[in-house]
């Protein structure tokens, strides 16, 4: 163990400041946690570790790896205490245990801005949206006109930031260090983009879109973000021009009075303060397109290496992911607790989720959870189940979803890329009994 002559920092401090050294001290070279090392680890965690014999060599306990620093919390009227990611522009993610509602309420909806949030408009019904480019007849319609001319639909739709899970990458990738909380599943009301596109008359040359919104970049130079997608996704029945969220007006922060929702694909496509959609015959070149922006390698690159993204492809359907929403990370439960009802949500971009499994013994065994069918395509799915806890002590709940194609969340974030998209490793919540 630690050199007795030189006082060591506490394990928590050590894991925070120098995880490699902490690991070497705790695990030595044999990778089996036993004797004095096991006792020291137990002391650091404040409890015995009933499944210590199954702990993978070199594993940093979740309680020490994630819980070391207290995050700064958002303080804003109408908003829950979200985890701050940045103030200018304002970005905040939802802690997993606040994602328990089947329909994400406005106060718990994560915030992702690339520029300045515009001021509210006096007459939302008069807000105009223009469709032009590779169409027979460019059209410009107000929200009132859209509602009148086209079928109004309501769907539960996931909207997830393309960088959700980014903090899972090692070495660190550039951008907000999201955990799993840049995800929402609200009930959206609006008209189908495809109905409006058909009214304008989509030409054969129409292959891509370019989205535009009313917000400006922080420099006040040009738009905050302007992304685009393949025309097939624009024609999906769930791609909506929305003007209501959870039955109420869209909050200003989330794109009032109208925004696009492009469910299952990177959230950056879901243009807030939506003003215009260009139909294009070639990929859009707006801010947030090309290079390494929302693009991922086709062949893996060396983690941490430089790359201009020329060989990357645009990120489309988001990978499978799950959250555990019934218990916060680090929850302490009364002595003698021997079973626990847990639950959360799981989703997989354009796909659905086939299975959610949970392990309480460091991955030695996995238990299938009960999984609900989605209420509609592109909604997340509720999972729940009961786990047994054989004795008091320190546990980690590991949870892992599998999509309808059989792909499951990996143990470690894969396909590293400079701007950190697509990290969906298995998550771990620490629970202390006694
Ligand atoms: N006009 C505009 N639309 C935008 C953005 C933005 O900065 N400006 N951010 C995008 C990104 S990156 C995401 S993840 C979602 C976040 O939406 P939210 O803030 O409502 O959660 O909006 C997208 N639409
Ligand atoms: Mo995003």
Coordinates of C-alpha atoms and ligand atoms in Angstrom, one line a residue:
X1 CA 0.0 0.0 0.0
X2 CA 1.0 3.6 0.3
X3 CA 4.5 4.4 1.4
X4 CA 4.1 4.9 5.1
X5 CA 6.8 7.7 5.4
X6 CA 5.1 9.9 2.9
X7 CA 1.5 10.7 3.8
X8 CA -0.8 10.0 0.8
X9 CA -3.7 12.1 -0.2
X10 CA -7.1 10.5 0.6
X11 CA -8.3 8.0 -2.0
X12 CA -10.9 10.4 -3.3
X13 CA -8.3 13.1 -3.8
X14 CA -5.9 10.7 -5.4
X15 CA -8.5 9.3 -7.8
X16 CA -9.5 12.8 -8.8
X17 CA -5.9 14.1 -9.3
X18 CA -4.0 11.1 -10.4
X19 CA -6.2 8.1 -11.2
X20 CA -3.3 6.1 -12.7
X21 CA -1.3 6.4 -9.5
X22 CA -4.4 5.6 -7.4
X23 CA -4.9 2.5 -9.4
X24 CA -1.4 1.4 -9.1
X25 CA -1.5 1.8 -5.3
X26 CA -4.8 0.0 -5.0
X27 CA -4.4 -2.7 -7.5
X28 CA -0.7 -3.3 -7.7
X29 CA 0.1 -5.4 -10.7
X30 CA -1.8 -8.6 -10.1
X31 CA -5.2 -7.0 -10.7
X32 CA -6.9 -8.8 -7.7
X33 CA -8.2 -6.7 -4.9
X34 CA -7.5 -8.4 -1.7
X35 CA -6.0 -8.0 1.8
X36 CA -4.9 -4.5 2.8
X37 CA -5.8 -3.1 -0.6
X38 CA -9.4 -4.4 -0.3
X39 CA -9.6 -2.9 3.2
X40 CA -8.3 0.4 2.1
X41 CA -10.7 0.5 -0.8
X42 CA -13.6 -0.3 1.5
X43 CA -12.5 2.5 3.8
X44 CA -12.3 5.0 0.9
X45 CA -15.9 4.0 -0.2
X46 CA -17.2 4.0 3.4
X47 CA -18.4 0.4 3.1
X48 CA -17.5 -3.2 2.4
X49 CA -17.7 -4.3 -1.3
X50 CA -19.8 -7.5 -1.3
X51 CA -18.8 -8.3 -4.9
X52 CA -15.2 -7.3 -4.6
X53 CA -14.1 -10.7 -6.0
X54 CA -15.7 -9.8 -9.3
X55 CA -14.2 -6.3 -9.6
X56 CA -12.3 -6.1 -12.8
X57 CA -8.6 -5.3 -12.3
X58 CA -7.9 -1.6 -12.5
X59 CA -11.5 -0.5 -12.2
X60 CA -11.9 2.9 -10.6
X61 CA -15.0 2.6 -8.5
X62 CA -17.8 4.8 -9.8
X63 CA -18.2 6.6 -6.5
X64 CA -14.6 7.8 -6.6
X65 CA -14.4 8.3 -10.4
X66 CA -17.5 10.4 -10.9
X67 CA -18.5 11.8 -7.5
X68 CA -15.2 13.6 -6.6
X69 CA -16.2 17.1 -7.6
X70 CA -19.5 18.8 -7.1
X71 CA -21.0 20.1 -10.3
X72 CA -22.2 23.7 -10.5
X73 CA -26.0 23.8 -10.8
X74 CA -28.2 26.0 -12.9
X75 CA -30.3 28.6 -10.9
X76 CA -32.9 29.9 -13.2
X77 CA -36.6 30.6 -12.9
X78 CA -38.7 27.8 -14.4
X79 CA -35.7 25.4 -14.5
X80 CA -34.7 22.5 -12.3
X81 CA -31.1 22.5 -10.9
X82 CA -29.6 21.3 -14.1
X83 CA -25.8 20.6 -14.3
X84 CA -24.1 23.7 -15.8
X85 CA -21.8 23.0 -18.8
X86 CA -21.2 26.6 -19.7
X87 CA -22.6 30.1 -19.2
X88 CA -21.9 31.8 -22.5
X89 CA -23.5 30.3 -24.5
X90 CA -25.8 28.8 -21.8
X91 CA -25.6 25.0 -21.8
X92 CA -26.9 22.7 -19.1
X93 CA -27.6 19.0 -18.8
X94 CA -30.3 17.1 -16.9
X95 CA -29.0 14.9 -14.1
X96 CA -30.1 11.3 -14.8
X97 CA -32.3 11.1 -11.7
X98 CA -34.3 14.0 -13.0
X99 CA -35.1 12.1 -16.2
X100 CA -37.7 9.9 -14.6
X101 CA -40.8 11.5 -16.2
X102 CA -42.1 9.6 -19.3
X103 CA -42.6 13.0 -20.9
X104 CA -39.8 15.5 -20.1
X105 CA -41.3 18.6 -18.5
X106 CA -40.0 22.0 -19.6
X107 CA -38.2 22.6 -16.3
X108 CA -36.1 19.4 -16.7
X109 CA -35.3 19.9 -20.4
X110 CA -31.6 20.2 -21.1
X111 CA -30.3 23.4 -22.7
X112 CA -28.0 23.7 -25.6
X113 CA -27.3 27.0 -27.2
X114 CA -24.6 27.9 -29.8
X115 CA -25.3 31.6 -29.7
X116 CA -27.5 34.3 -28.2
X117 CA -31.0 33.4 -27.2
X118 CA -33.3 35.8 -29.2
X119 CA -35.9 37.9 -27.4
X120 CA -39.5 36.7 -27.5
X121 CA -41.7 38.0 -30.3
X122 CA -44.9 40.0 -29.7
X123 CA -47.2 38.0 -32.1
X124 CA -46.1 34.3 -32.2
X125 CA -48.9 33.4 -34.6
X126 CA -47.5 35.7 -37.2
X127 CA -44.0 34.1 -37.1
X128 CA -43.2 33.1 -40.6
X129 CA -41.3 30.0 -42.0
X130 CA -40.0 30.0 -45.5
X131 CA -39.3 26.9 -47.7
X132 CA -37.2 27.5 -50.8
X133 CA -34.4 26.1 -53.0
X134 CA -35.1 23.0 -55.0
X135 CA -38.9 23.3 -54.9
X136 CA -41.4 24.2 -57.6
X137 CA -43.0 27.0 -55.6
X138 CA -41.1 28.6 -52.7
X139 CA -43.6 29.2 -49.9
X140 CA -43.7 31.4 -46.8
X141 CA -46.4 30.6 -44.2
X142 CA -47.1 31.9 -40.7
X143 CA -47.7 29.5 -37.8
X144 CA -51.4 30.3 -38.0
X145 CA -51.4 29.3 -41.7
X146 CA -49.4 26.2 -41.1
X147 CA -51.9 25.0 -38.5
X148 CA -54.8 25.8 -40.8
X149 CA -53.4 24.2 -44.0
X150 CA -51.8 21.0 -42.7
X151 CA -52.7 18.1 -40.3
X152 CA -51.5 18.9 -36.8
X153 CA -50.0 15.9 -35.0
X154 CA -48.7 15.2 -31.5
X155 CA -45.9 12.8 -30.9
X156 CA -43.5 11.9 -28.0
X157 CA -40.1 12.4 -29.6
X158 CA -36.5 12.1 -28.3
X159 CA -34.2 15.0 -29.0
X160 CA -30.6 14.3 -28.0
X161 CA -27.5 16.3 -28.4
X162 CA -25.0 14.7 -30.9
X163 CA -22.4 15.1 -28.2
X164 CA -24.4 13.4 -25.4
X165 CA -22.0 11.0 -23.5
X166 CA -18.9 13.0 -24.6
X167 CA -17.3 12.8 -21.2
X168 CA -16.9 9.1 -21.7
X169 CA -14.1 9.7 -24.2
X170 CA -10.5 9.2 -23.3
X171 CA -8.5 11.3 -24.1
X172 CA -11.0 14.1 -23.6
X173 CA -12.7 15.3 -26.8
X174 CA -13.5 19.0 -27.4
X175 CA -16.8 20.4 -26.3
X176 CA -19.3 20.3 -23.5
X177 CA -18.4 17.3 -21.2
X178 CA -22.0 15.9 -21.3
X179 CA -22.7 12.8 -19.2
X180 CA -25.9 11.0 -20.3
X181 CA -28.2 14.0 -19.7
X182 CA -28.3 15.9 -23.0
X183 CA -31.5 14.0 -23.8
X184 CA -35.2 14.9 -23.8
X185 CA -38.5 13.2 -24.6
X186 CA -41.2 15.8 -24.7
X187 CA -44.6 15.6 -26.3
X188 CA -44.4 17.8 -29.5
X189 CA -47.2 19.2 -31.5
X190 CA -46.8 20.6 -35.0
X191 CA -47.1 19.8 -38.7
X192 CA -45.0 17.3 -40.6
X193 CA -42.2 18.9 -42.5
X194 CA -42.9 16.5 -45.4
X195 CA -46.5 17.9 -45.8
X196 CA -45.1 21.4 -46.2
X197 CA -42.3 20.2 -48.5
X198 CA -44.9 18.5 -50.7
X199 CA -47.0 21.6 -50.8
X200 CA -44.0 23.5 -52.1
X201 CA -43.3 20.7 -54.6
X202 CA -40.0 18.9 -54.1
X203 CA -37.9 18.7 -57.3
X204 CA -36.0 15.6 -58.3
X205 CA -32.8 17.5 -57.6
X206 CA -33.7 17.8 -54.0
X207 CA -31.2 15.8 -52.0
X208 CA -30.4 17.7 -48.8
X209 CA -31.8 20.5 -46.5
X210 CA -30.3 23.5 -44.8
X211 CA -31.9 24.8 -41.7
X212 CA -31.9 28.4 -40.5
X213 CA -32.9 30.1 -37.2
X214 CA -33.1 33.6 -35.8
X215 CA -30.3 33.4 -33.3
X216 CA -26.9 35.0 -33.9
X217 CA -23.5 33.8 -33.1
X218 CA -21.9 35.1 -29.9
X219 CA -19.6 37.3 -32.0
X220 CA -22.9 38.7 -33.4
X221 CA -21.4 37.7 -36.8
X222 CA -23.7 35.4 -38.7
X223 CA -26.0 32.6 -37.5
X224 CA -25.3 30.6 -34.3
X225 CA -25.7 27.3 -36.2
X226 CA -27.2 26.2 -39.5
X227 CA -27.2 22.4 -40.2
X228 CA -28.8 20.2 -42.7
X229 CA -29.8 16.6 -43.4
X230 CA -30.5 14.2 -46.2
X231 CA -33.9 14.7 -47.8
X232 CA -35.1 11.3 -46.7
X233 CA -35.0 12.3 -43.0
X234 CA -36.8 15.6 -43.8
X235 CA -39.6 13.4 -45.4
X236 CA -39.8 11.1 -42.3
X237 CA -43.3 11.2 -40.8
X238 CA -41.8 12.2 -37.4
X239 CA -39.8 15.2 -38.6
X240 CA -42.0 18.1 -37.4
X241 CA -42.2 21.8 -37.5
X242 CA -43.4 22.3 -33.9
X243 CA -45.2 25.1 -32.2
X244 CA -46.3 23.4 -28.9
X245 CA -44.3 21.4 -26.3
X246 CA -46.2 19.3 -23.7
X247 CA -49.4 21.1 -24.7
X248 CA -48.1 24.6 -24.1
X249 CA -46.3 27.3 -26.0
X250 CA -42.6 26.3 -26.5
X251 CA -40.4 28.0 -23.9
X252 CA -38.3 30.8 -25.3
X253 CA -35.1 28.9 -24.3
X254 CA -36.2 25.9 -26.4
X255 CA -37.0 27.7 -29.6
X256 CA -40.3 29.7 -29.4
X257 CA -42.4 30.2 -31.3
X258 CA -41.5 27.4 -33.7
X259 CA -38.7 24.8 -33.9
X260 CA -37.9 21.8 -35.9
X261 CA -37.8 18.4 -34.2
X262 CA -35.7 15.8 -36.1
X263 CA -36.0 12.9 -33.6
X264 CA -33.3 10.3 -33.2
X265 CA -30.6 12.3 -35.1
X266 CA -28.2 14.8 -33.6
X267 CA -30.2 17.6 -31.7
X268 CA -28.3 20.2 -33.7
X269 CA -30.7 19.5 -36.6
X270 CA -33.7 20.4 -34.5
X271 CA -33.4 24.1 -35.3
X272 CA -34.8 26.4 -32.7
X273 CA -36.3 29.8 -33.5
X274 CA -36.8 28.2 -36.9
X275 CA -37.2 30.6 -39.9
X276 CA -36.2 28.9 -43.1
X277 CA -35.5 25.6 -44.7
X278 CA -33.5 25.5 -48.0
X279 CA -33.9 22.4 -50.2
X280 CA -30.5 21.7 -51.8
X281 CA -29.0 19.5 -54.4
X282 CA -25.7 19.1 -52.4
X283 CA -24.9 18.9 -48.7
X284 CA -25.5 22.2 -46.8
X285 CA -22.4 24.2 -45.9
X286 CA -23.7 26.2 -42.9
X287 CA -22.1 26.6 -39.6
X288 CA -21.8 23.2 -37.9
X289 CA -21.4 21.3 -41.2
X290 CA -18.2 19.7 -42.7
X291 CA -14.8 19.0 -41.1
X292 CA -15.1 17.3 -37.8
X293 CA -18.5 19.0 -36.9
X294 CA -21.2 16.4 -36.2
X295 CA -19.1 13.9 -38.2
X296 CA -17.6 10.6 -37.2
X297 CA -14.8 8.4 -38.6
X298 CA -15.7 5.5 -40.8
X299 CA -12.5 3.7 -39.9
X300 CA -11.3 4.3 -36.3
X301 CA -8.6 6.9 -35.9
X302 CA -5.9 6.9 -33.1
X303 CA -7.5 8.4 -30.0
X304 CA -6.2 11.9 -29.4
X305 CA -4.8 12.2 -32.9
X306 CA -5.4 15.2 -35.2
X307 CA -7.7 14.8 -38.1
X308 CA -9.5 17.3 -40.4
X309 CA -12.5 15.0 -40.8
X310 CA -12.2 14.8 -44.6
X311 CA -12.9 11.0 -44.5
X312 CA -15.6 11.3 -41.8
X313 CA -19.3 10.9 -42.4
X314 CA -22.2 13.0 -41.0
X315 CA -23.6 11.6 -37.8
X316 CA -27.2 10.4 -38.5
X317 CA -29.2 8.0 -36.2
X318 CA -27.9 8.3 -32.6
X319 CA -26.5 5.2 -30.9
X320 CA -28.3 3.1 -28.3
X321 CA -28.2 4.6 -24.7
X322 CA -30.0 4.2 -21.4
X323 CA -30.4 6.2 -18.2
X324 CA -31.2 5.1 -14.7
X325 CA -33.7 7.6 -13.3
X326 CA -35.0 6.1 -10.0
X327 CA -31.9 6.6 -7.9
X328 CA -29.2 9.3 -8.0
X329 CA -25.6 8.4 -8.2
X330 CA -24.3 8.0 -4.7
X331 CA -27.6 7.2 -3.1
X332 CA -27.4 5.8 0.5
X333 CA -30.0 3.3 1.6
X334 CA -30.9 2.0 5.1
X335 CA -29.0 -0.9 6.6
X336 CA -30.7 -4.2 5.7
X337 CA -32.1 -3.1 2.3
X338 CA -32.1 -6.4 0.4
X339 CA -33.9 -5.5 -2.8
X340 CA -34.4 -2.4 -4.9
X341 CA -37.0 -1.4 -7.5
X342 CA -35.1 0.5 -10.2
X343 CA -36.2 2.1 -13.5
X344 CA -35.1 4.4 -16.3
X345 CA -35.4 5.0 -20.0
X346 CA -33.6 3.7 -23.1
X347 CA -33.6 4.8 -26.7
X348 CA -31.7 4.1 -29.9
X349 CA -32.0 6.9 -32.5
X350 CA -34.2 5.7 -35.4
X351 CA -34.3 2.2 -34.0
X352 CA -36.0 0.9 -30.9
X353 CA -34.6 -0.8 -27.9
X354 CA -34.8 -4.6 -27.6
X355 CA -33.3 -5.2 -24.2
X356 CA -32.1 -3.5 -21.0
X357 CA -29.8 -5.5 -18.7
X358 CA -28.5 -4.7 -15.3
X359 CA -25.6 -6.0 -13.3
X360 CA -24.8 -5.4 -9.6
X361 CA -21.7 -7.6 -9.5
X362 CA -19.4 -5.7 -11.8
X363 CA -20.6 -7.3 -15.0
X364 CA -20.2 -10.9 -13.8
X365 CA -23.9 -11.6 -14.4
X366 CA -26.7 -9.6 -16.1
X367 CA -30.4 -9.5 -15.4
X368 CA -33.0 -8.6 -18.0
X369 CA -35.2 -5.7 -17.1
X370 CA -38.9 -5.4 -18.0
X371 CA -39.0 -3.1 -21.1
X372 CA -42.1 -1.2 -22.4
X373 CA -42.8 -0.8 -26.1
X374 CA -42.5 2.9 -27.2
X375 CA -45.8 4.8 -27.3
X376 CA -44.8 5.8 -30.8
X377 CA -41.8 5.5 -33.0
X378 CA -38.9 7.8 -31.9
X379 CA -40.0 7.9 -28.3
X380 CA -37.8 6.6 -25.5
X381 CA -38.9 3.4 -23.7
X382 CA -39.4 2.8 -20.0
X383 CA -37.4 0.0 -18.3
X384 CA -37.8 -1.3 -14.8
X385 CA -37.0 -4.2 -12.5
X386 CA -36.1 -5.4 -9.1
X387 CA -32.5 -6.2 -8.1
X388 CA -31.3 -8.2 -5.1
X389 CA -28.6 -6.9 -2.8
X390 CA -27.3 -9.8 -0.7
X391 CA -25.7 -7.7 2.1
X392 CA -24.9 -4.2 3.2
X393 CA -22.1 -2.4 1.4
X394 CA -21.0 -0.7 -1.7
X395 CA -22.7 -1.6 -5.0
X396 CA -22.6 -0.4 -8.5
X397 CA -25.6 -0.7 -10.7
X398 CA -24.4 -1.2 -14.3
X399 CA -27.1 -0.8 -17.0
X400 CA -26.8 -1.5 -20.7
X401 CA -29.4 -1.3 -23.5
X402 CA -29.4 -3.3 -26.8
X403 CA -31.0 -1.9 -29.9
X404 CA -33.4 -3.6 -32.3
X405 CA -30.4 -4.5 -34.5
X406 CA -28.7 -6.3 -31.6
X407 CA -26.0 -3.6 -30.9
X408 CA -25.4 -3.0 -27.3
X409 CA -23.8 -0.2 -25.3
X410 CA -20.0 -1.0 -25.1
X411 CA -18.0 -1.1 -21.9
X412 CA -15.8 1.7 -23.1
X413 CA -16.6 4.7 -25.5
X414 CA -15.5 3.6 -28.9
X415 CA -14.6 5.3 -32.3
X416 CA -12.9 8.3 -30.7
X417 CA -13.2 11.5 -32.7
X418 CA -11.9 15.1 -32.1
X419 CA -15.3 16.6 -31.3
X420 CA -16.5 13.7 -29.3
X421 CA -19.7 12.3 -30.9
X422 CA -21.3 8.9 -30.3
X423 CA -19.9 7.9 -26.9
X424 CA -22.5 5.5 -25.4
X425 CA -20.6 3.3 -22.9
X426 CA -22.4 1.4 -20.2
X427 CA -23.1 3.7 -17.2
X428 CA -22.7 3.0 -13.5
X429 CA -24.6 4.3 -10.5
X430 CA -23.0 3.8 -7.1
X431 CA -25.4 2.8 -4.2
X432 CA -24.4 2.5 -0.6
X433 CA -26.4 0.3 1.8
X434 CA -25.9 1.0 5.5
Ligands
LIG1 N1 -31.3 28.1 -33.6 C1 -30.7 27.2 -32.9 N2 -31.1 25.9 -32.9 C2 -30.5 25.0 -32.2 C3 -29.3 25.3 -31.5 C4 -28.9 26.6 -31.5 O1 -27.9 26.9 -30.8 N3 -29.6 27.5 -32.2 N4 -28.7 24.2 -30.8 C5 -28.9 22.9 -31.3 C6 -28.4 21.8 -30.5 S1 -26.7 21.5 -30.7 C7 -29.2 21.0 -29.7 S2 -28.5 19.7 -29.0 C8 -30.6 21.4 -29.5 C9 -30.8 21.7 -28.1 O2 -32.2 22.1 -27.9 P1 -32.6 22.6 -26.4 O3 -31.8 23.7 -26.0 O4 -34.1 22.9 -26.6 O5 -32.4 21.4 -25.5 O6 -31.0 22.5 -30.3 C10 -30.4 22.6 -31.6 N5 -31.0 23.7 -32.3
LIG2 MO1 -26.2 19.5 -29.7

